[in-house]
Coordinates of C-alpha atoms and ligand atoms in Angstrom, one line a residue:
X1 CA 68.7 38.2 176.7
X2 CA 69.4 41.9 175.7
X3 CA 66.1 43.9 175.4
X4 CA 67.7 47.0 175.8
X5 CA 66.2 48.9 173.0
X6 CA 68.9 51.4 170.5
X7 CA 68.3 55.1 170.9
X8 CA 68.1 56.9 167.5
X9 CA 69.5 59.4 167.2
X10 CA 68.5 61.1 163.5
X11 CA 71.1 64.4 162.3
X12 CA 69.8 66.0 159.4
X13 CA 72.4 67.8 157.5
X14 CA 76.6 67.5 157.2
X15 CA 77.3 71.2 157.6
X16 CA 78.8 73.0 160.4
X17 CA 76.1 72.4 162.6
X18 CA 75.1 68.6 162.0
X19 CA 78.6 67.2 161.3
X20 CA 80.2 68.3 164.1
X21 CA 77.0 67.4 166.4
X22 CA 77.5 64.0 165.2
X23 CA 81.0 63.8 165.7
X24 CA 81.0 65.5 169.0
X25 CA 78.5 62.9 169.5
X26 CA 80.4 59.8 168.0
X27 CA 83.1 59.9 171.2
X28 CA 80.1 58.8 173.9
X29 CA 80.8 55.5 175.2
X30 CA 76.8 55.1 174.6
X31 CA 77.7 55.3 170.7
X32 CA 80.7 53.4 171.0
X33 CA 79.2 50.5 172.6
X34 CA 75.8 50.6 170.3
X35 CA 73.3 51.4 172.4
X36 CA 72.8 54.7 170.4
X37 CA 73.0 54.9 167.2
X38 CA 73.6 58.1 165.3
X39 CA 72.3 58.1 161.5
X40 CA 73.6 61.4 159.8
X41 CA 71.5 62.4 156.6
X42 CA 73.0 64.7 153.8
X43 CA 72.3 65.2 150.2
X44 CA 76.0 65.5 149.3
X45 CA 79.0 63.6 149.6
X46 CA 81.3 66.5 150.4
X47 CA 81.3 68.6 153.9
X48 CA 82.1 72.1 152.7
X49 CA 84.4 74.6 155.1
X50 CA 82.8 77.8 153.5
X51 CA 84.6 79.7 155.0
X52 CA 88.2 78.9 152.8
X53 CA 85.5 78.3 149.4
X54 CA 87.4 81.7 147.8
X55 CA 90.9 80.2 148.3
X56 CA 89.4 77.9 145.3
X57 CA 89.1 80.4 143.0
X58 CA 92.8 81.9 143.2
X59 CA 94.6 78.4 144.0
X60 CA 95.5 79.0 147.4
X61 CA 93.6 76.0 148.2
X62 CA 92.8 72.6 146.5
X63 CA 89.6 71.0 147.1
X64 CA 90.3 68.1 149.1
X65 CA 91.5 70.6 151.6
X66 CA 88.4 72.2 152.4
X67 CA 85.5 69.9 150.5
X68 CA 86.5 66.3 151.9
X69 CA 83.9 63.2 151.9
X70 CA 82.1 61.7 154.5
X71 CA 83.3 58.5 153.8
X72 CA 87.0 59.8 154.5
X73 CA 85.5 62.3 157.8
X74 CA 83.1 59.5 159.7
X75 CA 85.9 56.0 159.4
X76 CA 86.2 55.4 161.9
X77 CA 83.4 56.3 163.8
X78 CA 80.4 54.3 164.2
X79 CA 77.8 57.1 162.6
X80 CA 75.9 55.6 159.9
X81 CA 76.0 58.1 156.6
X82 CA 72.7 58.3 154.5
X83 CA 73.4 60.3 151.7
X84 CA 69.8 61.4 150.6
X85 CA 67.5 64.5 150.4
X86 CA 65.5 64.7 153.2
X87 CA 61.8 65.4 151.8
X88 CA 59.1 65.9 154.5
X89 CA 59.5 65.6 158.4
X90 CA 56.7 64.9 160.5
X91 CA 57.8 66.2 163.9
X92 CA 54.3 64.6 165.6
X93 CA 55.3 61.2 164.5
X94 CA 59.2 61.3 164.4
X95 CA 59.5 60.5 160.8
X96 CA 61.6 61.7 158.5
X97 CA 61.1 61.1 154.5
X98 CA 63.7 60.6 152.3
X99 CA 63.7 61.6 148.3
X100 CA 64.1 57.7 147.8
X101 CA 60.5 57.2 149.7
X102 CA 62.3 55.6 153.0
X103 CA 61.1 56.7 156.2
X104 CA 63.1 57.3 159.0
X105 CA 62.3 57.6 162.7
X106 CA 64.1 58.5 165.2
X107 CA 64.1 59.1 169.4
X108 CA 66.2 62.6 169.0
X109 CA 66.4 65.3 166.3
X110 CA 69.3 67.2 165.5
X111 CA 67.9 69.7 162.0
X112 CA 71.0 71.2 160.4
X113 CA 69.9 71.9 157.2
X114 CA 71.4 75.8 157.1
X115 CA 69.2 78.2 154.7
X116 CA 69.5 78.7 150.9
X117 CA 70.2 81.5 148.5
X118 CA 67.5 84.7 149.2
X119 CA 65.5 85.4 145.7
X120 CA 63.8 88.7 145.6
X121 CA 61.7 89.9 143.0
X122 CA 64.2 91.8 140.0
X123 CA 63.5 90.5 136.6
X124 CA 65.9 88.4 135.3
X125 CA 67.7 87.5 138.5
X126 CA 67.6 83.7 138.7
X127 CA 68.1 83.7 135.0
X128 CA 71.4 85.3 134.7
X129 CA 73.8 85.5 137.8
X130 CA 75.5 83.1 139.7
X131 CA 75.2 82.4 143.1
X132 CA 78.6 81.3 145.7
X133 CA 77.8 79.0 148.4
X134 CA 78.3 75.5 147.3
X135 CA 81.3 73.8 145.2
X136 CA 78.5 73.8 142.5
X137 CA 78.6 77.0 142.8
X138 CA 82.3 77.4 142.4
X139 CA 82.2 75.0 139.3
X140 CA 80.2 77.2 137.2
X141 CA 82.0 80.5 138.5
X142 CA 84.8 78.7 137.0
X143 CA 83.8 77.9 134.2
X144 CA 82.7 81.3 133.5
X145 CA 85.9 82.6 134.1
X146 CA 87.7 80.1 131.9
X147 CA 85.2 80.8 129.2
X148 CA 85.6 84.6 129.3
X149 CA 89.5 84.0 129.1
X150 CA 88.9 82.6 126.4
X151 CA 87.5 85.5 124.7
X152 CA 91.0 86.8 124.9
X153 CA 89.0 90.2 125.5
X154 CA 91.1 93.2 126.7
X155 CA 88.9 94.8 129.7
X156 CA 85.9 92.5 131.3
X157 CA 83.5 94.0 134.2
X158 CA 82.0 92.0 137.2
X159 CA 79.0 93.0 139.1
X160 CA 78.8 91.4 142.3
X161 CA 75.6 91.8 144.8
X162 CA 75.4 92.4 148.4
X163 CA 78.2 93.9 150.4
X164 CA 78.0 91.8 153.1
X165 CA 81.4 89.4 154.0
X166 CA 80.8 87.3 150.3
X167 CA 80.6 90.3 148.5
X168 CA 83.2 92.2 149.8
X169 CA 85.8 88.8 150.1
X170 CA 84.2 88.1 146.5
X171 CA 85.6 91.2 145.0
X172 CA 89.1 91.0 146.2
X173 CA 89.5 87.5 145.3
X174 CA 87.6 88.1 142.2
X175 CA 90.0 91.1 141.0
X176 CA 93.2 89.0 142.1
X177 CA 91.8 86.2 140.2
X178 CA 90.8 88.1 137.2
X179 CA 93.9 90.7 137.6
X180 CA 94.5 93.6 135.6
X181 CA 91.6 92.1 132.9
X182 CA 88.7 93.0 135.2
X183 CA 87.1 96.1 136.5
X184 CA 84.9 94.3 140.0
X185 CA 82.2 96.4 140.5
X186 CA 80.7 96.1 144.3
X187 CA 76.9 96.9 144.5
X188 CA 74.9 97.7 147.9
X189 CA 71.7 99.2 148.4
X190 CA 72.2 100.2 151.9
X191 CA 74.8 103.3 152.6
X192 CA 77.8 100.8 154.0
X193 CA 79.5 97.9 153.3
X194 CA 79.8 95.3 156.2
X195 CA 77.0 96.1 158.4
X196 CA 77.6 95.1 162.1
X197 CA 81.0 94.6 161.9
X198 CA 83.9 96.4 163.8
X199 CA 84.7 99.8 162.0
X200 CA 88.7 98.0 161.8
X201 CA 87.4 95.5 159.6
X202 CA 85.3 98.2 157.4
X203 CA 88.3 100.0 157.3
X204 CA 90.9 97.3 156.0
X205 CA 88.0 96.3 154.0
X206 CA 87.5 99.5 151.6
X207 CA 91.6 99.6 151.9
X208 CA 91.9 96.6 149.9
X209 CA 89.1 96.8 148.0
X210 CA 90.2 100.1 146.7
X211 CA 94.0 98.9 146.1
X212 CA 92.0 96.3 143.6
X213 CA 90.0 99.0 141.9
X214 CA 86.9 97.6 143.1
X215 CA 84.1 100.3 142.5
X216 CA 82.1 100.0 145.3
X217 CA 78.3 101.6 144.3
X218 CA 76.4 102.3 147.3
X219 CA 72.2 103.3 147.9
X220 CA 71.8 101.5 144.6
X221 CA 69.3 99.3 143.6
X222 CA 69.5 97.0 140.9
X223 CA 66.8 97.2 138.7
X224 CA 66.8 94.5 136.2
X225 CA 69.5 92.0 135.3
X226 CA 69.9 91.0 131.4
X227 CA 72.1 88.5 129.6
X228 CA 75.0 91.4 129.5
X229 CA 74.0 94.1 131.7
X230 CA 72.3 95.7 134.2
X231 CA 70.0 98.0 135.0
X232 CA 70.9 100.2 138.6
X233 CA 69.1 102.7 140.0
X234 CA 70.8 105.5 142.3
X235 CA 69.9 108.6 143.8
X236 CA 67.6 110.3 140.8
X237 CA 69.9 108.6 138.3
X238 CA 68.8 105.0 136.5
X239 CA 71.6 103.6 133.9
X240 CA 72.4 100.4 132.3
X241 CA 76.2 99.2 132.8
X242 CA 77.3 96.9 130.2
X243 CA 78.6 93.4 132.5
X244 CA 80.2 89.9 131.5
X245 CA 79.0 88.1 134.9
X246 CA 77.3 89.3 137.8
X247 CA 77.1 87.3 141.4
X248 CA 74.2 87.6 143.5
X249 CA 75.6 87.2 147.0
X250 CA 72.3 89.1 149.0
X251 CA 71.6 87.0 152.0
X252 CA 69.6 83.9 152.9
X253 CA 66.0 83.1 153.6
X254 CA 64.8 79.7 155.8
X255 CA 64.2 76.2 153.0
X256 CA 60.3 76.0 152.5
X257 CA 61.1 72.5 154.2
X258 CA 62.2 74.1 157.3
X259 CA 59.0 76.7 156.5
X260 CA 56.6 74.2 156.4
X261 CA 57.1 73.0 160.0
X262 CA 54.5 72.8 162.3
X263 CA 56.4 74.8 165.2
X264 CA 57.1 78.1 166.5
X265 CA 59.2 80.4 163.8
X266 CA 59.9 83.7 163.4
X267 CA 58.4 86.5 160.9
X268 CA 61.0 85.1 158.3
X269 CA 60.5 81.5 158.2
X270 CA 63.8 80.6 161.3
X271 CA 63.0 78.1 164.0
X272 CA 61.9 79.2 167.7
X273 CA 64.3 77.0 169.8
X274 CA 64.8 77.7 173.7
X275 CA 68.4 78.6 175.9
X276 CA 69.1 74.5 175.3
X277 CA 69.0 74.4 172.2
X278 CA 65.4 72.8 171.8
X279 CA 62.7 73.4 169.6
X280 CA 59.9 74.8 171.5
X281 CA 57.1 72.3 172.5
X282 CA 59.4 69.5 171.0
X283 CA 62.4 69.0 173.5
X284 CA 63.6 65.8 171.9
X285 CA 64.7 68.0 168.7
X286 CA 67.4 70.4 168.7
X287 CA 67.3 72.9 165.9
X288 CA 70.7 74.8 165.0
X289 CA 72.6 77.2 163.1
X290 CA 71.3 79.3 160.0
X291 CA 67.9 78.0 160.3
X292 CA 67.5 78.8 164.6
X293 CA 67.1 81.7 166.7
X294 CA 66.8 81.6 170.2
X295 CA 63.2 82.9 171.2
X296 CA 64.6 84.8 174.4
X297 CA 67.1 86.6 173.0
X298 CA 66.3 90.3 171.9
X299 CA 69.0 90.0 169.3
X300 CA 69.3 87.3 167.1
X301 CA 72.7 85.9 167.0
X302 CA 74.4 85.7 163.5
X303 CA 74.2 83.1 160.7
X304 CA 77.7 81.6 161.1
X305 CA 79.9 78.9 160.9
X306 CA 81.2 80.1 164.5
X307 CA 77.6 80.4 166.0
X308 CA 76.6 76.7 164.5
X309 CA 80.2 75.3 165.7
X310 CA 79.9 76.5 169.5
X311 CA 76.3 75.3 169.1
X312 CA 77.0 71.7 167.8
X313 CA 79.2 71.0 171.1
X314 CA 76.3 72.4 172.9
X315 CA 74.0 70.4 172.1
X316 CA 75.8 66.8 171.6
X317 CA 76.7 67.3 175.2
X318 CA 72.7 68.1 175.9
X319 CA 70.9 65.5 173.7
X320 CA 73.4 62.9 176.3
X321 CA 72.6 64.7 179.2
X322 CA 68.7 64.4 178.2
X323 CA 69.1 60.7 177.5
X324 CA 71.3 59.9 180.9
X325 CA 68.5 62.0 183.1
X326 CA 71.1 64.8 183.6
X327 CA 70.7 68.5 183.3
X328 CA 70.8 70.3 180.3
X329 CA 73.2 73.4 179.7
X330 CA 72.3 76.8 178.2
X331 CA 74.0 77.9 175.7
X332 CA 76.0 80.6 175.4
X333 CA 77.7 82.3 172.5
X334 CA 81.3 83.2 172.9
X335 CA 82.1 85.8 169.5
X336 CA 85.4 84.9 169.2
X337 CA 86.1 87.6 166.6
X338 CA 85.5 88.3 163.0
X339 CA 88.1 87.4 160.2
X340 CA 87.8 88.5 155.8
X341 CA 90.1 87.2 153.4
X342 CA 91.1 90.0 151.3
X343 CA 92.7 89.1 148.6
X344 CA 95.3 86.4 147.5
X345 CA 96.9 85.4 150.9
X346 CA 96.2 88.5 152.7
X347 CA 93.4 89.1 155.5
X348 CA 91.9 91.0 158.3
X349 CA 91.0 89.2 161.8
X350 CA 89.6 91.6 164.4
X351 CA 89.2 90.1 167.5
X352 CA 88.8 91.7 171.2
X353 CA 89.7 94.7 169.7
X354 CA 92.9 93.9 168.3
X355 CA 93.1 93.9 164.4
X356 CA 96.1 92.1 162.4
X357 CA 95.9 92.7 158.5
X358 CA 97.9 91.8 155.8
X359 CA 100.1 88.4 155.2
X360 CA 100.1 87.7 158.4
X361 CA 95.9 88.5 159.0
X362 CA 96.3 85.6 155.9
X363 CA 98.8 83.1 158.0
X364 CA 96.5 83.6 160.9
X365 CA 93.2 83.4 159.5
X366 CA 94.7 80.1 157.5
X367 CA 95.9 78.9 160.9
X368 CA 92.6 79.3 162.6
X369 CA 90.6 77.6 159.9
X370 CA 93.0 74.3 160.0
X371 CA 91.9 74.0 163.5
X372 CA 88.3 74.3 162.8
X373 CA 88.3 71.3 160.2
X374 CA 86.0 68.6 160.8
X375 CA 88.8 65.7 161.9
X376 CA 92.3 65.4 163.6
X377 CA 93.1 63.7 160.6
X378 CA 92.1 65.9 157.8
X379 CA 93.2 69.0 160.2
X380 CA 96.8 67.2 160.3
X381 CA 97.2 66.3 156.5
X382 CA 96.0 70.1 155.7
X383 CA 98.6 71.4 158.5
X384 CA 101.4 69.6 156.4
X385 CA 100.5 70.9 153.6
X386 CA 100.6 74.1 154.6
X387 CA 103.6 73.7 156.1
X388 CA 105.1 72.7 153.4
X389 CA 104.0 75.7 151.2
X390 CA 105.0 78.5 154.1
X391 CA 108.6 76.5 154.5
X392 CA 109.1 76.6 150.8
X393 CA 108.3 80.1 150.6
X394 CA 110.4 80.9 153.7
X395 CA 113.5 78.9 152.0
X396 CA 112.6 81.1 148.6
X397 CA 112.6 84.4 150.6
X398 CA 116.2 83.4 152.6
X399 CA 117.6 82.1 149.1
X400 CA 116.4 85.4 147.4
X401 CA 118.7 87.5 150.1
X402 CA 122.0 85.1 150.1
X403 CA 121.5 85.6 146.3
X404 CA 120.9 89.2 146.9
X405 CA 124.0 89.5 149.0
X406 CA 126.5 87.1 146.8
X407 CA 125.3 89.1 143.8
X408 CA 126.0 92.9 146.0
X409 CA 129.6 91.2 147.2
X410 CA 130.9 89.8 143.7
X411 CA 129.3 92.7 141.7
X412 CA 131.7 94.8 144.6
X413 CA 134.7 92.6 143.6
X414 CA 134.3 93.5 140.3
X415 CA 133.9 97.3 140.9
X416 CA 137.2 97.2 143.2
Ligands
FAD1 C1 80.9 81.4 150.8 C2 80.6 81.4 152.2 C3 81.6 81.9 153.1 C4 81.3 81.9 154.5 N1 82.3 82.4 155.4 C5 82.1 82.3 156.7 C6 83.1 82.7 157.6 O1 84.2 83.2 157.1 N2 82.8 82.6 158.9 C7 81.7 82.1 159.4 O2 81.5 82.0 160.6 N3 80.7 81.8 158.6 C8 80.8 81.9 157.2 N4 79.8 81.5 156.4 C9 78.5 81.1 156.9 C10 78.5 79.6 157.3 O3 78.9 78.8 156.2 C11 77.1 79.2 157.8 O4 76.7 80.1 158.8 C12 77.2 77.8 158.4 O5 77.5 76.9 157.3 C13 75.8 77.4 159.0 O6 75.9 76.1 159.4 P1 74.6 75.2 159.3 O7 75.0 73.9 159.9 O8 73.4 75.9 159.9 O9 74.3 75.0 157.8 P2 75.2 74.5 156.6 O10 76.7 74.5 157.0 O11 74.8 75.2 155.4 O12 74.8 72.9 156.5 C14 73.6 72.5 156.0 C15 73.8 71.1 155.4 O13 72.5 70.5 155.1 C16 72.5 69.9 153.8 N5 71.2 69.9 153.4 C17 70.4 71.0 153.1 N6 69.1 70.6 152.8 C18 69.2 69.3 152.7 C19 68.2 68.3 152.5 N7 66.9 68.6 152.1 N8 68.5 67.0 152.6 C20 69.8 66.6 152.9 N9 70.7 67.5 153.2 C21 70.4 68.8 153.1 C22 73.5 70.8 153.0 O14 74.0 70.1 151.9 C23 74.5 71.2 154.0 O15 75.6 70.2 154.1 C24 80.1 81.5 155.0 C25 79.1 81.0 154.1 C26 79.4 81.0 152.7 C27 78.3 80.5 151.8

């Protein structure tokens, strides 16, 4: 008889960190053959690429592209999906609680569960803007658009919060989407847009957010938001600016679940974890992404899809090693570069010095994204799509110039 007992292994949350932990995970021959089992827990049915969420709002890209389930992601593999809200977990007695009242337990702990939206104390913030991380998110941004279409109204105005990569990719999308209709007006309280990234990007960045007519308000501080405007405060100057929607896009703060923890954490709520990727006086869980920081490092590395990507390989390949006996790697963060849509099919990449803007920044940038995608299988069907699109346009563009040149030689004939 088999007594060998199943290693659970518990991954809570589908994002860029979890999913691809469990995937990663999901090629072991230990996983294959049953004798670990790997139970991934995530409120929604949809993994999200962020990263390609704007393409949404202009039509570049349709959903199922960039928001496919986790039905369609995991066939295939022998992870079991538990699509719930994690509730409580008790790291002393390996449980996890579920919003449905089931308790989980588990051998190893993967926690995934990024951060949320940060809320700071201006009246009337959570009341009236809209926020841009989840397809939620882009539903209602949507439908606020459609609805002030509807209006048929001759010049609308956007504010849009933080200048940070959301804001900044925001605008330009925003003020394609929106076109001629909308003024987009950027607002920062700090003296630059961007902060910490290479002066390139900055550069292409106020380029093509001034080619939009983006107004970009800097050392301002919004003072109160109302139904229609807003009240900003700069230099000695405090005026209210009449707006139709405004999209609070300032940062992230750690979940009060991840808060609540009893483990090491920073001053602002992230999770101590060690070189390996382990929480500190828990080495059977491995905390990543958003809601980690390495406790040796003097700077904290940033809150991005690339840092919880490189991670998730990281630590699939340590939670085996712990489980076989083996040694477990460091890891170490390779910054592959930095990369902003800026507009309808046009963006900057800047990496190891070299920056590429434009149509071709877009092609790239599209390119690179594809490859990121959760499965071979989702990557290929995207890939063909894409395909199709760039051969159509390319047999446009070549049509366009035969027509161009038939058009020159007859109109010639006639001229003769
Ligand atoms: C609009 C946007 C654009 C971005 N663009 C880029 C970019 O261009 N490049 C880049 O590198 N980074 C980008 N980022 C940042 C990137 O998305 C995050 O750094 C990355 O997703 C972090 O991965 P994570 O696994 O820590 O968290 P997430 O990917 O956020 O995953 C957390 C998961 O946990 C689930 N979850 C949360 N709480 C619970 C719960 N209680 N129960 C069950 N499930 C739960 C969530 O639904 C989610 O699926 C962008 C972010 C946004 C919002």
């Amino acid at each position: 008889m088999n007594t060998k007992k199943t290693i659970n292994i518990c991954v809570l949350g589908g994002g860029f960190s979890g999913l691809y932990t469990a995937l990663y995970l999901s090629k072991n021959p230990h996983v294959k053959s049953g004798d670990w089992q790997i139970t991934l827990v995530e409120r929604n049915d949809n993994f999200l690429f962020t990263p390609l969420l704007y393409e949404l709002i202009t039509g570049e890209l349709q959903r199922w592209e960039i928001a496919p389930t986790y039905q369609k992601l995991l066939a295939g593999t022998s992870i079991k999906f538990c699509q719930h809200i994690v509730k409580k977990i008790d790291l002393n007695n390996r449980q996890i609680k579920l919003d449905n009242d089931n308790s989980l337990s588990y051998d190893y702990l993967v926690l995934g569960l990024g951060t949320q939206n940060r809320w700071v104390d201006i009246p009337g913030l959570k009341t009236h803007v809209l926020t841009f991380r989840t397809l939620k998110d882009l539903e209602q941004l949507q439908a606020k658009i459609h609805y002030l279409e509807t209006l048929d109204r001759k010049h609308l105005r956007v504010a849009i919060i933080g200048g940070g990569p959301n804001g900044v990719e925001l605008s330009c999308k925003l003020a394609d989407r929106l076109e001629k209709q909308a003024e987009v007006l950027l607002i920062d309280r700090g003296n630059q847009i961007l902060k910490g990234l290479s002066k390139g990007i900055r550069k292409a960045s106020y380029r093509a957010l001034g080619s939009r007519g983006v107004q970009v308000y800097l050392n301002t501080n919004v003072e109160t938001i109302h139904e229609n405007s807003i009240t900003i405060n700069y230099g000695e100057q405090t005026i209210n600016v009449p707006v139709d929607m405004v999209i609070w896009v300032a940062g992230t703060e750690s979940k009060p679940l991840i808060q609540s923890l009893n483990c090491q954490q920073t001053s602002s709520g992230k999770l101590l974890i060690n070189s390996r990727l382990q929480l500190i006086d828990y080495p059977e869980v491995f905390a990543l992404g958003d809601l980690a920081q390495i406790s040796n490092k003097n700077k904290s590395l940033p809150g991005t899809a690339q840092v919880a990507y490189q991670q998730a390989s990281c630590a699939a390949k340590n939670i085996a090693a712990i489980i076989e006996g083996k040694p477990l790697k460091s890891f170490n963060y390779l910054h592959l570069g930095d990369m902003l849509t800026l507009g309808r099919r046009t963006a900057i990449i800047s990496s190891y010095g070299i920056n590429i803007n434009g149509q071709i920044g877009g092609i790239l940038r599209r390119l690179a994204y594809i490859f990121r995608l959760p499965t071979m299988r989702h990557r290929l069907q995207v890939l063909r799509n894409f395909g199709q699109k760039i051969g159509l346009k390319i047999r446009r563009f070549f049509r366009s110039i035969i027509a161009n040149l038939l058009g020159q030689k007859s109109s010639s004939k006639y001229l003769k």
